Amino acid sequence: MTEILCNELPALFQKVADKFMEKKEELCEMDAAMGDGDLGLTMSKGFSALPDIIKANCSDDIGMTLVKSGMKMASVVPSTMGTLMSSGIMNGGMALKGRTAIDASSLALYIRGFADGIQKRGKCKRGDRTILDAMLSAADKAEAVLSGNPEATLQGVMNAAVEGAKEGVEATKEMVPVFGKAAVFAAKAKGVPDQGATAAFYMLSGMQAYIDGTS
Amino acid sequence: MKKIINKPEEYTDDMLRGIYAAHGDDVCCTADDLRCYCTAHKKEGKVAIITGGGTGHLPLFLGYVGDGLLDGCGVGGVFQSPSAEQIYNVAKEVEAGAGILFLYGNYTGDIMNFDMASELLAMEGIETKSIVGADDVNSNADHDKRRGVAGIFFMYKCAGAKAAEMGTLDEVLAAAQKAKDNTRTVGFALTPCVIPEVGHSNFTLGENEMAMGMGIHGEPGIWNGPVKTSKELAKESLDTILADMPLKDGDEVCVLINGLGATSQEELYILSGDVSEYLKAKGIKIHRTFVGEYATSMEMAGASISICKITDEEMRSQIDKPVYTPFYCQK
């Protein structure tokens, strides 16, 4: 496939929801060691609700569709991580305002917008050991592929983003947490990847599974 | 827990149904959502002022929606933020062509949700500006990190008056900012409160114990110890406020003595008398004293003292301006 249309978004995010259903226990266990223990539930609940929310808000403008759907998703999962993910989707959508489809270059824009949205809402920065470390690394890799090859495919950009997220997750193992309850458990964090960053990796992996499955 | 309720999880919506039933001439909800609370007296061309926050603080927040004050309120569950979508829906309903001021308390969840709503509104070409109340002196040395408590009343009054006289969005924001810059609050609790869905209090205070500086959600204060006398509390609170916002002989202020929910009016007036005496002894003039419940914490016992310094005639007239809402009336 070369692009994702608005009416294909529900299937795209269904794949993300499937991924989080599969990884729910793992994320909850990671989170329980460092914080609340509900991260897996938040992710699977939020992304499972997203396909129907998108169907109800679908318009020609894929950016506005994502913005409105992200805001609705925030009501479903009002926790901090739910709000951050929703903000990412909203801000990713803002970067696509007026577009009717997600092609290779707009996928990179979406991922960068998503990362910026989290940064803005969470007031965090690279190296704070958060979801942002995976998202920024994903956005960097996605953009690098495009700048190296303007003809890069949707799949090529997606694969680069997933690879970048994976590197970002690895990097968090050596970072000291500064936010939330994780900061209290700082000593336990060394050598363990951040659970928020891991969630970002799974989200992008779910999107990748959709693109791979339809290519 | 002894409360007059049906089901704990329906506390907020049942309360709202009661409010709409009693005050349907003045307020209404929008988007088929009880928690999207709007004035029924929308005025075209006026800057819309929207607040929001958790339930459990009446008359804060929704009680200040009405003539001469605010236009809408996003209502969250007990001590929870309203959703971005609810704030957005309120904004779409009360926006009247002159932009929107978001004016609410300095709490992380509320900030995230108001910001999210304002981003979507911006995409639709509706201008918003935001300002948060952050008047609780004991909550943090850093002004920007302070919690918003009863002192937001003065921001409501000044911004509401400016909007009512058809000021621009920037002017309304400036009026709120001036009130914010000149208002400080110190509060103290004597008993905890019970969140209905939790069913018991999250902390305890001994029979003769109080908590100085406790927040309106039970956030820990700066000391717990034996209950002090009204005179001692007035002195300690005002000394804290004056150390943070110095006042000199001849300065003029408004005083707000606020009950947290379970403290009698008699006690509030005892405290008010002591506050008044202490300020007068320092040569500080009191323009107006407000005594009653302005920002509560369910059935918590305790009070807060807010001081708003009057900086000019415009601010004085804004605070004196008559207003009417189902929860607050000032002649």
XYZ file of C-alpha atoms in Angstrom:
546
model
C 0.000 0.000 0.000
C 1.185 3.541 -0.638
C -1.192 5.423 1.601
C -3.743 5.001 4.406
C -7.170 6.547 3.856
C -9.473 7.845 6.556
C -11.796 4.862 6.286
C -8.796 2.596 6.818
C -7.808 4.246 10.118
C -10.110 2.038 12.244
C -8.374 -1.090 10.909
C -4.962 0.503 11.461
C -5.705 1.268 15.103
C -7.413 -2.103 15.571
C -3.996 -3.631 14.890
C -2.535 -1.352 17.564
C -5.286 -2.448 19.980
C -4.552 -6.100 19.153
C -0.888 -5.552 19.925
C -1.734 -3.997 23.291
C -4.167 -6.826 24.107
C -1.316 -9.233 23.443
C 1.148 -7.224 25.571
C -1.280 -6.169 28.306
C 0.085 -8.384 31.080
C 3.676 -7.604 30.234
C 3.090 -3.840 30.363
C 1.115 -4.087 33.604
C 3.919 -6.065 35.231
C 6.551 -3.586 34.049
C 4.413 -0.748 35.335
C 3.689 -2.415 38.687
C 7.427 -2.592 39.336
C 7.807 1.142 38.706
C 4.436 2.825 39.190
C 0.698 2.191 39.166
C 0.510 -1.141 37.421
C -2.291 -0.121 35.083
C -0.355 0.825 31.955
C -1.359 -2.308 30.019
C -5.009 -1.713 30.863
C -4.854 1.942 29.872
C -3.267 1.180 26.508
C -5.553 -1.701 25.583
C -8.669 0.140 26.750
C -7.799 3.372 24.963
C -6.743 1.877 21.649
C -9.590 -0.662 21.668
C -12.024 2.252 21.866
C -10.302 4.173 19.092
C -11.600 2.329 15.979
C -15.250 3.032 16.855
C -14.448 6.606 17.859
C -12.789 7.161 14.472
C -15.745 5.651 12.609
C -18.012 8.146 14.353
C -15.748 11.109 13.542
C -14.453 10.189 10.084
C -14.250 13.049 7.589
C -12.258 13.822 4.439
C -9.715 15.661 6.542
C -7.667 12.862 8.068
C -5.880 15.346 10.341
C -9.069 16.685 11.924
C -10.368 13.123 12.237
C -7.313 12.207 14.288
C -7.496 15.379 16.395
C -11.135 14.850 17.327
C -10.668 11.130 17.889
C -7.631 11.727 20.094
C -9.647 14.078 22.266
C -12.463 11.539 22.572
C -9.979 8.831 23.482
C -8.734 11.026 26.345
C -12.202 10.800 27.927
C -12.023 6.988 27.791
C -8.614 6.818 29.499
C -8.230 9.936 31.667
C -5.011 8.766 33.392
C -1.697 10.500 32.747
C -0.478 7.992 30.164
C -3.908 7.952 28.495
C -3.816 11.726 28.258
C -0.283 11.655 26.846
C -1.184 9.089 24.167
C -4.324 11.057 23.288
C -2.286 14.251 23.072
C 0.137 12.479 20.751
C -2.671 11.439 18.412
C -4.171 14.943 18.509
C -0.887 16.638 17.767
C -0.011 14.083 15.097
C -3.385 14.880 13.552
C -2.666 18.615 13.649
C 0.440 17.980 11.556
C -1.819 16.388 8.911
C -4.524 19.044 8.852
C -6.161 19.260 5.436
C -4.717 15.967 4.134
C -6.943 13.183 2.888
C -4.508 10.293 3.368
C -1.333 9.239 5.173
C 1.475 8.586 2.696
C 5.168 7.996 3.435
C 6.027 11.625 4.142
C 2.890 12.312 6.160
C 3.548 9.235 8.294
C 6.856 10.831 9.303
C 5.011 14.084 10.017
C 2.464 12.220 12.126
C 5.129 10.488 14.198
C 7.021 13.751 14.733
C 3.764 15.498 15.653
C 2.916 12.670 18.046
C 6.296 13.029 19.788
C 5.960 16.815 19.977
C 2.465 16.480 21.439
C 3.748 14.278 24.245
C 6.652 16.615 24.881
C 4.348 19.631 25.070
C 1.705 17.997 27.273
C 4.063 16.078 29.543
C 6.626 18.893 29.734
C 9.352 16.244 29.453
C 12.541 16.153 27.394
C 14.789 13.594 25.759
C 16.664 11.574 28.360
C 14.017 11.835 31.103
C 13.275 8.125 30.661
C 9.751 8.402 29.305
C 7.678 7.423 26.296
C 9.243 10.444 24.597
C 12.629 8.738 24.291
C 11.113 6.061 22.055
C 8.933 8.470 20.061
C 11.697 10.988 19.326
C 14.033 8.244 18.224
C 11.256 6.842 15.992
C 10.599 10.275 14.462
C 14.322 10.829 13.813
C 14.706 7.502 12.000
C 11.547 8.006 9.960
C 12.725 11.425 8.810
C 16.230 10.122 8.071
C 14.849 7.512 5.686
C 12.910 10.161 3.793
C 15.761 12.632 3.593
C 18.050 9.861 2.322
C 15.485 8.734 -0.223
C 12.537 10.990 -1.151
C 10.982 7.968 -2.875
C 10.900 5.930 0.350
C 7.748 3.848 0.752
C 5.144 3.965 3.503
C 6.459 0.608 4.656
C 10.055 1.839 4.588
C 9.210 4.831 6.808
C 7.161 2.652 9.171
C 9.965 0.098 9.522
C 12.469 2.849 10.271
C 10.176 4.317 12.922
C 9.785 0.952 14.656
C 13.537 0.422 14.527
C 14.066 3.881 16.013
C 11.557 3.219 18.795
C 13.341 -0.029 19.634
C 16.634 1.845 19.951
C 14.907 4.441 22.102
C 13.578 1.730 24.420
C 17.076 0.249 24.723
C 18.504 3.653 25.585
C 16.072 4.127 28.485
C 17.722 1.201 30.322
C 20.566 3.507 31.255
C 18.411 6.528 32.081
C 17.346 7.669 35.544
C 13.606 8.392 35.886
C 12.646 11.938 36.864
C 8.860 11.761 36.482
C 5.990 10.405 38.515
C 6.126 7.401 40.735
C 8.993 5.947 38.677
C 11.254 8.634 40.123
C 10.673 7.110 43.576
C 11.978 3.769 42.321
C 15.017 5.248 40.570
C 17.447 2.648 41.909
C 15.383 -0.215 40.483
C 15.300 1.363 37.031
C 18.853 0.654 35.944
C 19.079 -2.019 33.268
C 15.290 -2.148 32.864
C 13.603 -0.448 29.872
C 11.050 2.270 30.606
C 7.487 0.980 30.382
C 6.130 4.102 28.654
C 8.810 3.901 25.971
C 8.005 0.210 25.567
C 4.331 1.097 25.066
C 5.310 3.507 22.279
C 7.317 0.728 20.615
C 4.283 -1.588 20.724
C 2.005 1.120 19.348
C 4.272 1.627 16.333
C 4.694 -2.141 15.976
C 0.913 -2.470 15.765
C 0.811 0.118 12.977
C 3.637 -1.739 11.247
C 1.674 -5.003 11.443
C -1.235 -3.310 9.645
C 0.970 -1.938 6.864
C 2.832 -5.235 6.467
C -0.425 -7.167 6.406
C -1.893 -5.105 3.598
C 1.240 -4.641 1.490
C -19.637 7.440 55.704
C -22.980 9.139 56.330
C -24.179 11.032 53.266
C -27.497 11.817 51.605
C -26.852 10.038 48.306
C -28.165 7.234 46.133
C -25.127 5.503 44.707
C -21.593 6.796 45.340
C -20.724 6.566 41.625
C -23.725 8.754 40.749
C -22.850 11.503 43.211
C -21.795 14.070 40.606
C -24.521 13.455 38.041
C -27.273 13.279 40.686
C -26.043 16.587 42.098
C -26.140 18.125 38.614
C -29.676 16.852 37.981
C -30.712 18.591 41.177
C -29.061 21.840 40.153
C -30.702 21.895 36.715
C -34.077 21.054 38.274
C -33.755 23.924 40.749
C -32.103 26.543 38.553
C -33.227 25.735 35.011
C -33.970 29.412 34.336
C -30.335 30.336 34.825
C -28.245 27.375 33.695
C -28.421 24.497 31.236
C -26.261 21.681 29.944
C -25.088 21.128 26.393
C -24.041 18.188 24.185
C -26.442 15.906 26.098
C -23.867 15.849 28.876
C -24.865 16.980 32.375
C -21.246 17.865 33.030
C -21.180 20.517 30.291
C -22.606 23.360 32.389
C -23.535 26.645 30.662
C -25.259 29.906 31.419
C -28.772 30.211 30.012
C -28.169 33.956 29.503
C -25.595 33.978 26.713
C -24.656 37.467 25.523
C -23.486 37.930 21.929
C -20.189 39.714 21.383
C -18.975 39.158 24.929
C -15.757 37.333 25.836
C -16.817 33.968 27.233
C -15.179 32.927 30.500
C -15.024 29.212 31.185
C -13.874 27.491 34.322
C -13.791 23.863 35.369
C -12.580 21.403 37.914
C -13.614 18.551 40.110
C -16.864 18.201 42.022
C -16.743 18.572 45.795
C -16.003 22.278 46.133
C -19.368 24.002 45.734
C -19.971 26.795 45.091
C -16.632 26.407 43.266
C -16.503 25.941 40.277
C -19.882 25.870 38.564
C -21.500 28.128 41.156
C -19.818 31.159 39.628
C -21.513 30.701 36.258
C -24.057 33.475 35.973
C -24.683 37.141 35.258
C -21.564 39.295 35.600
C -19.293 36.336 36.270
C -18.655 33.201 34.184
C -20.326 31.635 31.143
C -19.604 27.948 31.449
C -17.959 25.200 33.463
C -16.614 21.727 32.737
C -17.633 19.572 35.671
C -15.385 16.671 36.670
C -16.157 13.816 39.046
C -15.286 14.260 42.714
C -11.828 15.837 42.821
C -11.245 14.920 39.155
C -10.678 17.039 36.088
C -13.406 17.432 33.485
C -12.441 15.873 30.147
C -11.045 17.936 27.290
C -14.119 17.020 25.296
C -16.455 18.407 27.952
C -14.494 21.649 28.100
C -14.561 21.820 24.294
C -18.334 21.259 24.221
C -18.925 23.998 26.801
C -16.683 26.320 24.787
C -18.605 25.667 21.563
C -21.876 26.442 23.334
C -20.973 29.659 25.158
C -18.484 31.172 22.699
C -20.069 34.420 21.534
C -17.707 35.820 18.914
C -15.157 37.560 21.124
C -12.937 34.670 22.178
C -12.706 32.606 25.327
C -10.829 32.928 28.587
C -10.112 29.657 30.394
C -9.830 30.508 34.081
C -9.349 27.587 36.470
C -7.158 26.213 39.261
C -3.526 25.212 38.933
C -3.819 21.402 38.862
C -1.973 19.144 36.394
C -4.994 17.201 35.144
C -7.041 20.347 34.568
C -4.179 22.027 32.718
C -3.767 19.060 30.361
C -7.457 18.964 29.538
C -7.953 22.711 29.109
C -4.845 22.815 26.884
C -6.162 19.971 24.764
C -9.502 21.714 24.323
C -7.829 24.985 23.423
C -5.730 23.303 20.721
C -8.788 21.875 19.030
C -10.613 25.213 19.294
C -7.599 26.947 17.730
C -7.806 24.573 14.765
C -11.404 25.689 14.326
C -10.421 29.350 14.481
C -11.731 30.067 17.995
C -9.258 32.028 20.097
C -8.650 31.047 23.708
C -6.375 32.402 26.406
C -5.714 30.619 29.682
C -4.881 31.648 33.213
C -4.791 29.548 36.374
C -5.467 30.515 39.967
C -2.416 29.743 42.136
C -3.032 31.581 45.397
C -2.280 28.953 48.074
C 0.899 30.384 49.642
C 1.781 27.334 51.753
C 1.549 24.892 48.851
C 4.867 25.941 47.272
C 7.502 28.654 47.500
C 7.447 28.876 43.687
C 4.416 30.985 42.678
C 3.899 29.033 39.460
C 3.603 25.738 41.324
C 1.049 26.875 43.881
C -2.384 25.296 43.999
C -5.443 27.334 43.214
C -7.927 27.718 46.077
C -10.553 30.234 47.250
C -8.661 33.307 46.007
C -9.771 32.471 42.463
C -13.000 34.239 43.495
C -11.296 37.610 42.992
C -10.082 36.542 39.549
C -13.652 35.559 38.666
C -14.956 38.895 39.914
C -12.457 41.063 38.057
C -12.465 39.099 34.804
C -16.249 38.729 34.936
C -16.738 42.470 35.394
C -14.387 43.291 32.523
C -16.142 40.841 30.219
C -19.570 42.180 31.235
C -18.558 45.674 30.150
C -17.570 44.132 26.790
C -13.816 44.281 27.254
C -11.600 42.467 24.755
C -10.101 39.053 25.453
C -6.749 40.648 26.276
C -8.411 43.103 28.663
C -10.354 40.341 30.412
C -7.165 38.307 30.745
C -5.345 41.351 32.148
C -8.078 41.888 34.756
C -7.767 38.255 35.850
C -3.980 38.551 35.905
C -4.075 41.663 38.073
C -6.366 39.955 40.592
C -4.094 36.906 40.570
C -0.954 38.976 41.166
C -2.558 40.650 44.173
C -4.282 37.720 45.890
C -2.882 35.273 48.444
C -4.578 32.557 50.493
C -3.721 30.465 53.541
C -5.990 27.610 54.594
C -6.193 25.075 57.407
C -8.244 21.953 58.063
C -9.698 20.585 61.301
C -11.286 17.382 59.992
C -10.881 15.371 56.767
C -13.536 14.750 54.105
C -14.829 11.551 52.525
C -14.868 10.944 48.765
C -18.146 9.020 48.175
C -16.611 6.362 45.942
C -13.791 5.783 48.420
C -16.138 5.633 51.407
C -13.666 6.697 54.071
C -11.291 9.601 54.566
C -7.832 9.312 53.031
C -6.165 10.671 56.162
C -7.027 11.279 59.798
C -6.658 14.168 62.189
C -6.752 13.552 65.922
C -9.518 14.878 68.163
C -7.629 18.084 68.944
C -5.401 18.132 65.850
C -5.439 20.448 62.848
C -3.459 20.757 59.601
C -2.083 24.152 58.589
C -1.734 24.615 54.840
C -3.785 21.581 53.838
C -5.134 21.726 50.276
C -8.773 21.483 49.247
C -8.266 17.855 48.197
C -6.535 16.979 51.463
C -3.031 17.600 50.128
C -0.636 17.602 53.111
C -0.002 20.938 54.749
C 3.064 22.422 56.430
C 2.341 21.312 59.982
C -0.119 19.165 61.909
C -0.577 19.992 65.576
C -2.998 20.987 68.343
C -5.871 23.251 67.268
C -4.966 26.890 67.770
C -7.276 29.743 68.739
C -8.922 31.914 66.123
C -6.643 34.820 67.039
C -3.548 32.647 66.658
C -4.735 31.289 63.322
C -5.520 34.767 62.048
C -2.063 35.990 63.032
C -0.163 33.002 61.637
C -2.093 33.034 58.354
C -1.756 36.780 57.845
C 1.928 36.755 58.752
C 2.438 34.079 56.075
C 0.484 36.112 53.534
C 2.194 39.406 54.373
C 5.646 37.804 54.181
C 4.753 36.716 50.649
C 2.902 39.876 49.586
C 4.055 42.791 51.718
C 1.440 45.431 52.541
C 2.151 48.804 54.040
C 0.307 51.245 56.237
C -2.535 52.723 54.190
C -2.823 49.879 51.668
C -6.332 48.726 50.940
C -7.497 45.113 50.694
C -10.508 42.863 50.359
C -10.737 39.937 52.767
C -12.320 36.580 51.999
C -13.036 34.296 54.960
C -13.984 30.964 53.414
C -15.453 27.931 55.143
C -14.303 24.514 53.884
C -17.707 22.851 54.258
C -18.370 21.886 57.864
C -17.333 24.983 59.761
C -20.163 27.106 61.127
C -20.769 30.686 60.068
C -20.372 31.638 63.709
C -16.795 30.358 63.653
C -16.114 32.084 60.342
C -17.228 35.403 61.832
C -15.062 34.849 64.913
C -12.127 34.357 62.543
C -13.190 37.305 60.402
C -13.261 39.589 63.433
C -9.735 38.548 64.405
C -8.441 38.989 60.840
C -9.980 42.438 60.676
C -8.470 43.467 64.018
C -4.996 42.231 63.038
C -5.038 44.042 59.689
C -6.317 47.277 61.209
C -3.576 47.192 63.828
C -1.108 47.237 60.935
C -2.823 50.231 59.362
C -4.208 48.193 56.455
C -7.624 49.368 55.274
C -10.315 46.810 54.545
C -12.476 47.796 51.595
C -14.794 44.811 51.765
C -15.030 41.543 53.680
C -16.614 38.412 52.226
C -17.582 35.702 54.738
C -19.110 32.343 53.852
C -18.511 29.265 51.733
C -16.735 30.121 48.476
C -14.540 27.063 47.870
C -15.206 23.991 49.971
C -13.801 20.519 50.295
C -16.896 18.358 50.725
C -17.619 18.243 54.488
C -14.119 19.165 55.619
C -14.021 21.458 58.644
C -11.653 24.371 58.467
C -11.283 27.691 56.728
C -9.122 29.768 54.484
C -8.189 33.434 54.567
C -7.628 35.249 51.282
C -6.314 38.782 50.923
C -6.749 40.692 47.683
C -4.875 43.965 47.491
C -6.809 46.709 45.730
C -4.384 48.387 43.356
C -6.632 50.926 41.623
C -10.156 52.262 41.192
C -10.928 49.923 38.303
C -10.158 46.859 40.387
C -12.254 48.228 43.237
C -15.244 48.741 40.964
C -14.822 45.270 39.468
C -14.953 43.671 42.904
C -17.909 45.865 43.911
C -19.890 45.155 40.743
C -23.221 43.412 41.453
C -23.452 39.847 40.165
C -26.027 37.102 40.242
C -25.712 33.321 39.943
C -27.827 30.575 41.535
C -25.021 30.165 44.082
C -23.714 33.673 44.605
C -25.430 37.008 44.701
C -23.782 40.344 45.385
C -25.626 43.660 45.486
